[in-house]
Amino acid sequence: MVILLVAVYAIMELREFYPTGSDVREGLKSKHFMLGLAVLALVIVRVVPLAGENKALAGRGWQLHEMVASVGYYLIAFHAAAALVHHYIVKDDTLRRKLPGRKSGSAQV
């Protein structure tokens, strides 16, 4: 499971080395998606024996899942806020570079 999770993360980081829209980058995104589905399938299999044998532990697992999901949402919000700060306050090219079809340094002011 850990190897799959590391692979999912590494693939998304490696895609940054290839131009947007390139075949290699799109292939990496596809592999990320497929490995993510494999992780999901394994998690579901692991949770179903867990939930069947120990309802109290399964309930705590669900609470942990909810907490981690909430933290994830806060991280997403923080990331979006940071992008907006870069765009409107720092006035750099960070947000524009993330738009599809844009290349680094090609932003129009």
PDB file of C-alpha atoms in Angstrom:
ATOM      1  CA  MET A   1       0.000   0.000   0.000  1.00  0.00           C
ATOM      2  CA  VAL A   2       2.804   2.400   0.899  1.00  0.00           C
ATOM      3  CA  ILE A   3       4.580   1.691  -2.372  1.00  0.00           C
ATOM      4  CA  LEU A   4       1.387   2.449  -4.294  1.00  0.00           C
ATOM      5  CA  LEU A   5       0.875   5.707  -2.399  1.00  0.00           C
ATOM      6  CA  VAL A   6       4.471   6.781  -3.035  1.00  0.00           C
ATOM      7  CA  ALA A   7       4.058   5.927  -6.725  1.00  0.00           C
ATOM      8  CA  VAL A   8       0.831   7.941  -6.980  1.00  0.00           C
ATOM      9  CA  TYR A   9       2.513  10.980  -5.427  1.00  0.00           C
ATOM     10  CA  ALA A  10       5.770  10.602  -7.370  1.00  0.00           C
ATOM     11  CA  ILE A  11       3.988  10.344 -10.711  1.00  0.00           C
ATOM     12  CA  MET A  12       2.163  13.634 -10.146  1.00  0.00           C
ATOM     13  CA  GLU A  13       5.425  15.320  -9.174  1.00  0.00           C
ATOM     14  CA  LEU A  14       7.270  13.900 -12.190  1.00  0.00           C
ATOM     15  CA  ARG A  15       4.671  15.262 -14.606  1.00  0.00           C
ATOM     16  CA  GLU A  16       5.932  18.781 -13.854  1.00  0.00           C
ATOM     17  CA  PHE A  17       9.087  17.992 -15.832  1.00  0.00           C
ATOM     18  CA  TYR A  18       7.105  17.633 -19.071  1.00  0.00           C
ATOM     19  CA  PRO A  19       5.268  20.321 -21.039  1.00  0.00           C
ATOM     20  CA  THR A  20       1.544  20.729 -20.542  1.00  0.00           C
ATOM     21  CA  GLY A  21      -0.394  18.669 -23.044  1.00  0.00           C
ATOM     22  CA  SER A  22       2.557  16.437 -23.985  1.00  0.00           C
ATOM     23  CA  ASP A  23       1.956  12.727 -24.439  1.00  0.00           C
ATOM     24  CA  VAL A  24       4.293  11.849 -21.579  1.00  0.00           C
ATOM     25  CA  ARG A  25       2.547  14.233 -19.180  1.00  0.00           C
ATOM     26  CA  GLU A  26      -0.895  12.945 -20.150  1.00  0.00           C
ATOM     27  CA  GLY A  27       0.352   9.374 -19.760  1.00  0.00           C
ATOM     28  CA  LEU A  28       1.627  10.139 -16.265  1.00  0.00           C
ATOM     29  CA  LYS A  29      -1.726  11.650 -15.334  1.00  0.00           C
ATOM     30  CA  SER A  30      -3.441   8.508 -16.605  1.00  0.00           C
ATOM     31  CA  LYS A  31      -1.103   6.282 -14.587  1.00  0.00           C
ATOM     32  CA  HIS A  32      -1.763   8.453 -11.518  1.00  0.00           C
ATOM     33  CA  PHE A  33      -5.494   7.923 -11.952  1.00  0.00           C
ATOM     34  CA  MET A  34      -5.168   4.161 -12.398  1.00  0.00           C
ATOM     35  CA  LEU A  35      -2.856   3.744  -9.404  1.00  0.00           C
ATOM     36  CA  GLY A  36      -5.220   5.900  -7.369  1.00  0.00           C
ATOM     37  CA  LEU A  37      -8.062   3.529  -8.248  1.00  0.00           C
ATOM     38  CA  ALA A  38      -5.878   0.599  -7.161  1.00  0.00           C
ATOM     39  CA  VAL A  39      -5.268   2.307  -3.812  1.00  0.00           C
ATOM     40  CA  LEU A  40      -9.006   2.926  -3.434  1.00  0.00           C
ATOM     41  CA  ALA A  41      -9.819  -0.721  -4.210  1.00  0.00           C
ATOM     42  CA  LEU A  42      -7.274  -1.961  -1.670  1.00  0.00           C
ATOM     43  CA  VAL A  43      -8.545   0.446   0.978  1.00  0.00           C
ATOM     44  CA  ILE A  44     -12.119  -0.729   0.424  1.00  0.00           C
ATOM     45  CA  VAL A  45     -11.049  -4.371   0.741  1.00  0.00           C
ATOM     46  CA  ARG A  46      -9.111  -3.617   3.921  1.00  0.00           C
ATOM     47  CA  VAL A  47     -11.949  -1.614   5.499  1.00  0.00           C
ATOM     48  CA  VAL A  48     -14.675  -4.249   4.775  1.00  0.00           C
ATOM     49  CA  PRO A  49     -12.918  -7.020   6.957  1.00  0.00           C
ATOM     50  CA  LEU A  50     -12.180  -4.321   9.517  1.00  0.00           C
ATOM     51  CA  ALA A  51     -15.818  -3.120   9.609  1.00  0.00           C
ATOM     52  CA  GLY A  52     -17.193  -6.656   9.692  1.00  0.00           C
ATOM     53  CA  GLU A  53     -15.157  -7.836  12.660  1.00  0.00           C
ATOM     54  CA  ASN A  54     -15.040  -4.767  14.880  1.00  0.00           C
ATOM     55  CA  LYS A  55     -17.775  -2.139  14.532  1.00  0.00           C
ATOM     56  CA  ALA A  56     -16.280   0.143  17.211  1.00  0.00           C
ATOM     57  CA  LEU A  57     -12.901   0.181  15.482  1.00  0.00           C
ATOM     58  CA  ALA A  58     -14.594   0.746  12.134  1.00  0.00           C
ATOM     59  CA  GLY A  59     -16.422   3.738  13.649  1.00  0.00           C
ATOM     60  CA  ARG A  60     -13.152   5.197  14.860  1.00  0.00           C
ATOM     61  CA  GLY A  61     -11.669   4.579  11.429  1.00  0.00           C
ATOM     62  CA  TRP A  62     -14.546   6.499   9.886  1.00  0.00           C
ATOM     63  CA  GLN A  63     -13.981   9.375  12.323  1.00  0.00           C
ATOM     64  CA  LEU A  64     -10.299   9.420  11.397  1.00  0.00           C
ATOM     65  CA  HIS A  65     -11.265   9.427   7.724  1.00  0.00           C
ATOM     66  CA  GLU A  66     -13.578  12.398   8.280  1.00  0.00           C
ATOM     67  CA  MET A  67     -10.863  14.299  10.150  1.00  0.00           C
ATOM     68  CA  VAL A  68      -8.271  13.651   7.432  1.00  0.00           C
ATOM     69  CA  ALA A  69     -10.786  14.709   4.775  1.00  0.00           C
ATOM     70  CA  SER A  70     -11.471  17.947   6.667  1.00  0.00           C
ATOM     71  CA  VAL A  71      -7.759  18.674   6.922  1.00  0.00           C
ATOM     72  CA  GLY A  72      -7.518  18.022   3.175  1.00  0.00           C
ATOM     73  CA  TYR A  73     -10.250  20.557   2.489  1.00  0.00           C
ATOM     74  CA  TYR A  74      -8.445  23.140   4.614  1.00  0.00           C
ATOM     75  CA  LEU A  75      -5.218  22.472   2.716  1.00  0.00           C
ATOM     76  CA  ILE A  76      -7.044  22.945  -0.585  1.00  0.00           C
ATOM     77  CA  ALA A  77      -8.526  26.231   0.647  1.00  0.00           C
ATOM     78  CA  PHE A  78      -5.120  27.400   1.903  1.00  0.00           C
ATOM     79  CA  HIS A  79      -3.539  26.494  -1.435  1.00  0.00           C
ATOM     80  CA  ALA A  80      -6.206  28.417  -3.354  1.00  0.00           C
ATOM     81  CA  ALA A  81      -5.840  31.415  -1.029  1.00  0.00           C
ATOM     82  CA  ALA A  82      -2.068  31.378  -1.489  1.00  0.00           C
ATOM     83  CA  ALA A  83      -2.523  31.336  -5.275  1.00  0.00           C
ATOM     84  CA  LEU A  84      -4.842  34.343  -5.053  1.00  0.00           C
ATOM     85  CA  VAL A  85      -2.393  36.198  -2.798  1.00  0.00           C
ATOM     86  CA  HIS A  86       0.358  35.578  -5.335  1.00  0.00           C
ATOM     87  CA  HIS A  87      -1.874  36.794  -8.153  1.00  0.00           C
ATOM     88  CA  TYR A  88      -3.474  39.886  -6.595  1.00  0.00           C
ATOM     89  CA  ILE A  89      -1.044  41.013  -3.878  1.00  0.00           C
ATOM     90  CA  VAL A  90       2.422  39.758  -4.867  1.00  0.00           C
ATOM     91  CA  LYS A  91       1.469  40.200  -8.531  1.00  0.00           C
ATOM     92  CA  ASP A  92       3.748  37.452  -9.792  1.00  0.00           C
ATOM     93  CA  ASP A  93       3.152  34.865 -12.493  1.00  0.00           C
ATOM     94  CA  THR A  94       2.423  31.874 -10.235  1.00  0.00           C
ATOM     95  CA  LEU A  95      -1.301  31.549 -10.915  1.00  0.00           C
ATOM     96  CA  ARG A  96      -1.098  32.275 -14.632  1.00  0.00           C
ATOM     97  CA  ARG A  97       1.584  29.606 -15.104  1.00  0.00           C
ATOM     98  CA  LYS A  98      -0.850  26.984 -13.811  1.00  0.00           C
ATOM     99  CA  LEU A  99      -3.486  27.743 -16.437  1.00  0.00           C
ATOM    100  CA  PRO A 100      -3.813  25.216 -19.271  1.00  0.00           C
ATOM    101  CA  GLY A 101      -1.873  26.093 -22.400  1.00  0.00           C
ATOM    102  CA  ARG A 102       0.389  28.620 -20.639  1.00  0.00           C
ATOM    103  CA  LYS A 103       4.145  28.347 -20.489  1.00  0.00           C
ATOM    104  CA  SER A 104       6.331  29.608 -17.693  1.00  0.00           C
ATOM    105  CA  GLY A 105       7.217  33.251 -18.216  1.00  0.00           C
ATOM    106  CA  SER A 106       4.689  33.812 -21.005  1.00  0.00           C
ATOM    107  CA  ALA A 107       2.050  35.589 -18.932  1.00  0.00           C
ATOM    108  CA  GLN A 108       0.539  38.753 -20.239  1.00  0.00           C
ATOM    109  CA  VAL A 109       0.078  41.591 -17.770  1.00  0.00           C
TER     110      VAL A 109
END
